[in-house]
Coordinates of C-alpha atoms in Angstrom, one line a residue:
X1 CA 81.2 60.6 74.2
X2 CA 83.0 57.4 74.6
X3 CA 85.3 56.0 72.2
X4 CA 83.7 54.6 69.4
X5 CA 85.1 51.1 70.0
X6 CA 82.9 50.7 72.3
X7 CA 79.5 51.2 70.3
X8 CA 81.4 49.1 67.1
X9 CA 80.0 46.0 68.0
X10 CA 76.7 47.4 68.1
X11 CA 77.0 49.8 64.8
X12 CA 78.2 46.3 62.7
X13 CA 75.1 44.6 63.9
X14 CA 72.6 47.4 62.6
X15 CA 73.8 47.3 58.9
X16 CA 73.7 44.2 56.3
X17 CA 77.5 44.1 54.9
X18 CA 76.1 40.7 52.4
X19 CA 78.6 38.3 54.2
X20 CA 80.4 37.7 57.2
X21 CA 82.3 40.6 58.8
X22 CA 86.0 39.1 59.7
X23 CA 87.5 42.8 60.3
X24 CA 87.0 46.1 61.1
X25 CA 89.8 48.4 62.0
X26 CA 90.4 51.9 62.4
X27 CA 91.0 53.8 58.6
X28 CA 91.9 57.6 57.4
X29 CA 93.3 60.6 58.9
X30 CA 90.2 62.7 59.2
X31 CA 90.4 65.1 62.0
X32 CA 86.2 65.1 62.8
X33 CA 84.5 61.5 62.5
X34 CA 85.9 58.1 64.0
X35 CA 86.1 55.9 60.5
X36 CA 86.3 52.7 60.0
X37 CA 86.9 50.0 56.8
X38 CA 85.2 47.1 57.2
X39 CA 86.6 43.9 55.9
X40 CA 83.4 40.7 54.7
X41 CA 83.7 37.5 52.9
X42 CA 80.6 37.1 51.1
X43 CA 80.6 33.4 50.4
X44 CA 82.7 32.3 47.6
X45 CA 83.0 35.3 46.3
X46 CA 86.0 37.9 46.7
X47 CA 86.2 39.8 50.1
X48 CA 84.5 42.9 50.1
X49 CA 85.0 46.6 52.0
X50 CA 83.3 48.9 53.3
X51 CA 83.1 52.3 54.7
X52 CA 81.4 52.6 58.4
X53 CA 82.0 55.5 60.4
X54 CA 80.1 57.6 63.3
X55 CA 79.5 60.8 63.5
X56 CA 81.1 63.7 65.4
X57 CA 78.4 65.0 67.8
X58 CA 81.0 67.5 68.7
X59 CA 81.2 68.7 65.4
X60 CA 77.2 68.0 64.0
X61 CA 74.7 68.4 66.7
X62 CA 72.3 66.8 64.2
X63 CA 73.4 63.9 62.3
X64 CA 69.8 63.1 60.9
X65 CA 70.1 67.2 59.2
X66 CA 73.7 65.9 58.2
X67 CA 72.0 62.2 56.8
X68 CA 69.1 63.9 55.1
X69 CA 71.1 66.6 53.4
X70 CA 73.7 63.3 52.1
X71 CA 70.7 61.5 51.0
X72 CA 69.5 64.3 49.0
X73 CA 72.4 65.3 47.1
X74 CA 73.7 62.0 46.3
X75 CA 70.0 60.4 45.1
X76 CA 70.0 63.7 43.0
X77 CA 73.5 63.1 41.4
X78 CA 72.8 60.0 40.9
X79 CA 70.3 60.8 38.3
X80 CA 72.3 63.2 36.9
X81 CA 75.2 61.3 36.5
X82 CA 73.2 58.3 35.1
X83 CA 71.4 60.7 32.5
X84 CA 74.9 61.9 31.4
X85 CA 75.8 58.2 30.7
X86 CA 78.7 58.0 34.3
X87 CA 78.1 55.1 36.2
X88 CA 76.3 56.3 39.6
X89 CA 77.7 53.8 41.6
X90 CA 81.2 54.7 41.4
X91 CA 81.1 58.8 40.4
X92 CA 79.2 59.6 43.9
X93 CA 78.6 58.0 47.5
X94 CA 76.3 55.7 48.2
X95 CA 74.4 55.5 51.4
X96 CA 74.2 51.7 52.9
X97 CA 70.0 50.8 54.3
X98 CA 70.4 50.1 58.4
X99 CA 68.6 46.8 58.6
X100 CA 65.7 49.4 60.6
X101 CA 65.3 50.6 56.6
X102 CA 66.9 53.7 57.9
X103 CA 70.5 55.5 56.2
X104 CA 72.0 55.5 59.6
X105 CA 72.1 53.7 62.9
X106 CA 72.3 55.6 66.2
X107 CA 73.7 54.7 69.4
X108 CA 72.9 54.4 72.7
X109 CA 74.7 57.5 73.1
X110 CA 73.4 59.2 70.3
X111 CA 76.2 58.6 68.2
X112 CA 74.8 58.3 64.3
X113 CA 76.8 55.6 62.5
X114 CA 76.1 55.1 58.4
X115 CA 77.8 53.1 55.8
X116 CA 79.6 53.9 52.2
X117 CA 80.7 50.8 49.9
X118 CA 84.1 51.4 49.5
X119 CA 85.1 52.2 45.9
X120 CA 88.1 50.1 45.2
X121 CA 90.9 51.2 43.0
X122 CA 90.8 54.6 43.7
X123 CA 93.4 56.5 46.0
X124 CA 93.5 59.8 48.5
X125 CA 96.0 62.1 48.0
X126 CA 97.1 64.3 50.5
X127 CA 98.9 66.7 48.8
X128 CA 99.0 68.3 45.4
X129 CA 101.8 65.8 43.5
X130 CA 101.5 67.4 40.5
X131 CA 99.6 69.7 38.8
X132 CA 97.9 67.6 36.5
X133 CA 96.5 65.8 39.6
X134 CA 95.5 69.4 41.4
X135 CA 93.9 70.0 38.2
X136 CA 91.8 66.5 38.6
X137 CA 90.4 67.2 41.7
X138 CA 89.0 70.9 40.4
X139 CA 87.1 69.4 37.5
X140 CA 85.8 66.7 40.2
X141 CA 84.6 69.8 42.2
X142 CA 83.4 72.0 39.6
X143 CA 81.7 69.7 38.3
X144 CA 80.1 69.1 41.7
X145 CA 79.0 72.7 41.1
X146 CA 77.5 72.3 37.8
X147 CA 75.3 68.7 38.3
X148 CA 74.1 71.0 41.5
X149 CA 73.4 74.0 39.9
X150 CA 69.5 73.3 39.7
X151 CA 69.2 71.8 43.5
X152 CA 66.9 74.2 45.4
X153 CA 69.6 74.8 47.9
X154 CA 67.0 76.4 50.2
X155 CA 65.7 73.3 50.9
X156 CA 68.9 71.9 52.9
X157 CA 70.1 72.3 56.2
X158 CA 72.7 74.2 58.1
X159 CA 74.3 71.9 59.6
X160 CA 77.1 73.8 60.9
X161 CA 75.5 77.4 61.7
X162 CA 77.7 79.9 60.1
X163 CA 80.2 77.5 59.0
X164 CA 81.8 79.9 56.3
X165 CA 80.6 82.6 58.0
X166 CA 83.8 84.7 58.4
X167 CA 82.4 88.0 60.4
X168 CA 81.2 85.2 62.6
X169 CA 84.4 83.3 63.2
X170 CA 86.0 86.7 63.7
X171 CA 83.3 87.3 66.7
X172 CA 83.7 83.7 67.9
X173 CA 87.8 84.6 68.5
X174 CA 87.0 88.2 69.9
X175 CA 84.7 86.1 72.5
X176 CA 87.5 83.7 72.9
X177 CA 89.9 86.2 73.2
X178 CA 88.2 87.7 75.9
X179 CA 87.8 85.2 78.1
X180 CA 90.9 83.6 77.4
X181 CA 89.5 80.1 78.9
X182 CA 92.9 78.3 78.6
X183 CA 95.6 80.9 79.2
X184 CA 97.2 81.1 75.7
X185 CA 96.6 84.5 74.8
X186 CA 100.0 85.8 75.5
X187 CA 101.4 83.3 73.1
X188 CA 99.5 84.6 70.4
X189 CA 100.6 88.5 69.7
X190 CA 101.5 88.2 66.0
X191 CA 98.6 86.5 65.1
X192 CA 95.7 88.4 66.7
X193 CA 97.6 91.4 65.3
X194 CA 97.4 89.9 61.8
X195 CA 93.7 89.0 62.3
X196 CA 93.2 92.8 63.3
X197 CA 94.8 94.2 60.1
X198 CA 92.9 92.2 57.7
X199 CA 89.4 92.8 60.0
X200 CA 88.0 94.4 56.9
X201 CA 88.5 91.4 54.3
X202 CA 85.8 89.5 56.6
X203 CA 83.1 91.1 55.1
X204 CA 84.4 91.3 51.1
X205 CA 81.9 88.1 50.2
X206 CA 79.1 88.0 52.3
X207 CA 78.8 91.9 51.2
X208 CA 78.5 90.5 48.0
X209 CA 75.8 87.9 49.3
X210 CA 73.9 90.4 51.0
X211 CA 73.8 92.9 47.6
X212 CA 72.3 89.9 45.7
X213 CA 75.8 89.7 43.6
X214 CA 76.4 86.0 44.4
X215 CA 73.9 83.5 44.3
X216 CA 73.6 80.7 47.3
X217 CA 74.4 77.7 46.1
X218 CA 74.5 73.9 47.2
X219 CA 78.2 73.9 48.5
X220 CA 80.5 71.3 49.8
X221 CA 82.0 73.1 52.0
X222 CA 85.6 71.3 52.8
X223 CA 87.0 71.2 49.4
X224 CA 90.3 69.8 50.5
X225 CA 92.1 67.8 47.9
X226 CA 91.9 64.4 49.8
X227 CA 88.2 64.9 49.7
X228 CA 87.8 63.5 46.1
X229 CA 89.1 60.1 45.4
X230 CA 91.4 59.4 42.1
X231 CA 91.3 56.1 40.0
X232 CA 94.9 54.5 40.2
X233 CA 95.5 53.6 37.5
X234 CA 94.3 56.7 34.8
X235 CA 95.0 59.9 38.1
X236 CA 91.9 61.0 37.0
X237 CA 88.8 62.2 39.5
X238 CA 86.2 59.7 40.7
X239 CA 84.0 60.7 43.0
X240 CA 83.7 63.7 45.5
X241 CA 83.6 62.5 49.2
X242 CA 83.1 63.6 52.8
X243 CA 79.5 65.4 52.0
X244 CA 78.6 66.0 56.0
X245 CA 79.4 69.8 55.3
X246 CA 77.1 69.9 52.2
X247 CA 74.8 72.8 53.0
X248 CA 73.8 76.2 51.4
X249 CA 76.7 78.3 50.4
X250 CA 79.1 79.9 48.2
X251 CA 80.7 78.5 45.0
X252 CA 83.7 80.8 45.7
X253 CA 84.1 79.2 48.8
X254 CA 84.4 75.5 47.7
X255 CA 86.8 77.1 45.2
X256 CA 89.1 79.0 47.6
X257 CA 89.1 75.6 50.3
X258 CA 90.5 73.6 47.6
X259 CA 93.0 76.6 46.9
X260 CA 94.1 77.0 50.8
X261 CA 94.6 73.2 51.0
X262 CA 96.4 72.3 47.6
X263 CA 98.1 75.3 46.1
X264 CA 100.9 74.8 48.6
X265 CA 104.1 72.1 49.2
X266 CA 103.6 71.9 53.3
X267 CA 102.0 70.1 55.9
X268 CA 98.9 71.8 57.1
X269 CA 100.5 71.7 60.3
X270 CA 104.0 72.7 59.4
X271 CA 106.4 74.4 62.2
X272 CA 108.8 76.2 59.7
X273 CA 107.2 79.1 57.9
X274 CA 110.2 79.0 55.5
X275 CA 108.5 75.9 53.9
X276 CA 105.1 77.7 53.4
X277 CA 104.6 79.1 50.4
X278 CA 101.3 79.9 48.1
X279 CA 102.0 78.2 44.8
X280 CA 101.0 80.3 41.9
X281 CA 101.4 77.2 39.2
X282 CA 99.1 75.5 41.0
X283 CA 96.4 78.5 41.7
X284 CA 96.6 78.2 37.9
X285 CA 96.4 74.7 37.0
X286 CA 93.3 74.1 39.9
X287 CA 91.5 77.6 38.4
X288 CA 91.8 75.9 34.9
X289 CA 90.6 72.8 35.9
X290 CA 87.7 73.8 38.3
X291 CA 86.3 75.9 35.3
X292 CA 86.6 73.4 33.1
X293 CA 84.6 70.9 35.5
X294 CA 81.7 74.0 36.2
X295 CA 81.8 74.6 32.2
X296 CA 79.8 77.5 32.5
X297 CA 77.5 77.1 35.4
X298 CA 79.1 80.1 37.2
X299 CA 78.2 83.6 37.1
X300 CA 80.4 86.1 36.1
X301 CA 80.3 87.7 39.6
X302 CA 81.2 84.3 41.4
X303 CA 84.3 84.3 38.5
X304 CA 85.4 87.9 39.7
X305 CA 85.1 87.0 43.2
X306 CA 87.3 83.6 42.6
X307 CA 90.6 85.0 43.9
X308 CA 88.3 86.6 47.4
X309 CA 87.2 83.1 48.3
X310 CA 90.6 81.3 47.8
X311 CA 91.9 84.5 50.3
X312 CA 89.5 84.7 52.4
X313 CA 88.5 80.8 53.2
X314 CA 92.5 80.7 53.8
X315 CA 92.0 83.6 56.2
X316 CA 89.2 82.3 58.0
X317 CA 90.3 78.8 58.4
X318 CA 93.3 80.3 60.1
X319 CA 91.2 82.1 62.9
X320 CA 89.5 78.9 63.1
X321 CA 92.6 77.1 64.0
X322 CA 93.5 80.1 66.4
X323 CA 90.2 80.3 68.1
X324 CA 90.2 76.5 69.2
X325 CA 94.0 76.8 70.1
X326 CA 93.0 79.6 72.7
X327 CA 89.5 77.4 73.9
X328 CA 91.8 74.8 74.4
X329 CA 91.6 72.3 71.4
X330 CA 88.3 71.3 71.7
X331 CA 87.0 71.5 68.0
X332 CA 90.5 70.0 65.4
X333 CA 91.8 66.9 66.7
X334 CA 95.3 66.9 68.0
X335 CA 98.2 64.8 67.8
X336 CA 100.7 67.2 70.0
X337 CA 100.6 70.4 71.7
X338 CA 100.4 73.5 70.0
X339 CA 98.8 71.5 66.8
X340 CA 96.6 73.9 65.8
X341 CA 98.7 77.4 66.4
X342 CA 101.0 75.6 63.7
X343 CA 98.2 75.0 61.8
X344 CA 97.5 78.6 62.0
X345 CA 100.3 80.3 61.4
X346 CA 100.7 78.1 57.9
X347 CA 97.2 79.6 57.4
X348 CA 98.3 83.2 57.7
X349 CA 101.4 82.7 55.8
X350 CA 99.3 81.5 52.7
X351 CA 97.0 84.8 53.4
X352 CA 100.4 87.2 53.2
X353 CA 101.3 85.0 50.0
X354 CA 98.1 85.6 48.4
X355 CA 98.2 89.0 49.0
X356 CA 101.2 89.6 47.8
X357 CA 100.9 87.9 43.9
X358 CA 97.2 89.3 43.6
X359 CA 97.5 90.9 40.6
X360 CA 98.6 87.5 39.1
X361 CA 95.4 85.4 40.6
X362 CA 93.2 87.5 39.4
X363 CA 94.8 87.6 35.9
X364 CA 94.8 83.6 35.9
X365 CA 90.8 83.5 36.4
X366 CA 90.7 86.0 33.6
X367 CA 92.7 83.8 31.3
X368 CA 90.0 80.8 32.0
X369 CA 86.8 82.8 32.3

């Protein structure tokens, strides 16, 4: 696809912003859609922002299944949070009208470009500062569990085939390996052979799946801590963000993303393993909080298999990372070679953490249960 820039023009003309557009400039550090904020002077009144971004084709092969699944879920919270007495406005997303009375705008490429209000006073963190704030972003995303629990989750799309699929992503890098596209397999010894010891874990929770012990659920699906935006001035959760993963899934899943990403001090990208290290404070503080934000719309077998998602996600996210390194980069954008081999190997250094305090995970989601 070309660069967005090119279609930007375009994209601003499709959507009323309310006032003048005198900016538009290139926001984030997402590694999937091209985002922009988008600066209007409506009148007299104070300048207002906005949210406009387009769609990774690479990544979603159908925005309108990404757009419809959004729509859903965020009309459907909004009821929820409204009847709770939140203010729906500012607790979820909000989906601009294209001036075609559509929730998106498409390019001539087939680009899909859509529009969020940007909530002001709010902030993305990046990494876990402190516990308390770790803590924050679990009750944001249990609670995204519980005002979902009753969402028929049958009724949304796969976006993504098999996103959380592990057995598949374990195929996917056997194919890879195979063909070796790129010429990077001899780089990657170690890795493979940590991939092959652990070959067996794949299968822990969709086992559990297939036996009926874990219920499918509506699922975010990238849990990351700078997916849920904090008010600046109380540090508390405001709103859970980034829905185009929102499909059919596992709780334990969302649960463990959140844990790969946050319960650590590093870069995801970091070159020195001697910096990597699973915090178990933090495993803690985010189990504590996440139950607290579910308040009791898990099942006991989705709070026994807590610890297997947080291991697991962290495992398959790391063959993720390995499989596009060997294809040749073509999934996680990249800012320098060998990116996504450090990304990786901070992945499997998390896994051999986990594995090694396991006892103590499992003890902390019996202390919370």
């Amino acid at each position: 696809m070309a660069p967005a820039e090119q279609y930007l023009q375009e994209a601003l003309n499709a959507f009323d912003f309310g006032g003048e557009v005198v900016g538009a400039v290139r926001f984030g550090s997402g590694h999937i859609n091209d985002t922009f904020c988008v600066h209007t002077q409506p009148g007299e009144d104070p300048c207002r922002r906005f949210i406009l971004q387009r769609i990774s084709r690479n990544a979603f092969h159908h925005p309108e299944q990404v757009m419809a699944n959004i729509a859903g879920v965020t009309n459907y919270l909004k009821k929820e949070i409204a009847a709770e007495g939140g203010d729906p406005e500012r607790e979820t997303l909000s989906l601009c009208i294209a001036r075609d009375g559509s929730y998106y705008h498409t390019d001539p490429e087939g680009g899909a470009w859509r529009v969020y209000p940007f909530l002001e006073d709010t902030m993305c963190l990046q990494s876990a500062e402190t516990p308390e704030r770790f803590a924050a972003s679990a009750r944001a995303f249990g609670k995204f569990q519980r005002m979902l629990k009753d969402y028929p989750a049958e009724t949304l799309y796969e976006t993504i085939p098999h996103f959380h699929d592990t057995e598949a992503r374990l195929a996917r890098l056997k194919e890879v390996v195979a063909a070796d596209p790129v010429g990077r397999l001899k780089e990657v010894g170690p890795e493979l052979d940590f991939v092959a010891a652990r070959e067996a874990d794949c299968s822990v929770v969709l086992e559990a799946l297939r036996r009926g012990e874990l219920p499918l659920r509506v699922t975010h699906n990238d849990t990351k801590l700078n997916n849920v935006l904090m008010d600046r001035k109380t540090g508390e959760a405001v709103c859970v963000i980034d829905l185009d993963t929102v499909m059919p899934g596992l709780s334990v899943n969302d649960f463990g993303d959140s844990i790969r990403f946050g319960a650590n001090h590093c870069d995801e990208d970091e070159r020195d393993m001697n910096k990597v290290h699973f915090d178990l404070n933090l495993f803690d503080a985010y189990t504590q909080g996440f139950l607290e934000g579910a308040d009791g719309a898990l099942t006991p077998a989705e709070l026994d298999y807590l610890p297997w998602g947080a291991r697991l996600i962290t495992l398959e996210c790391g063959i993720r990372f390995l499989t596009d390194y060997l294809e040749g980069d073509k999934y996680f954008r990249i800012h320098r070679p060998g990116q996504n081999l450090d990304r990786c190997r901070t992945q499997f250094k998390l896994v051999a953490d986990m594995e090694a305090c396991w006892d103590k995970m499992c003890s902390a989601v019996d202390k919370y249960r």
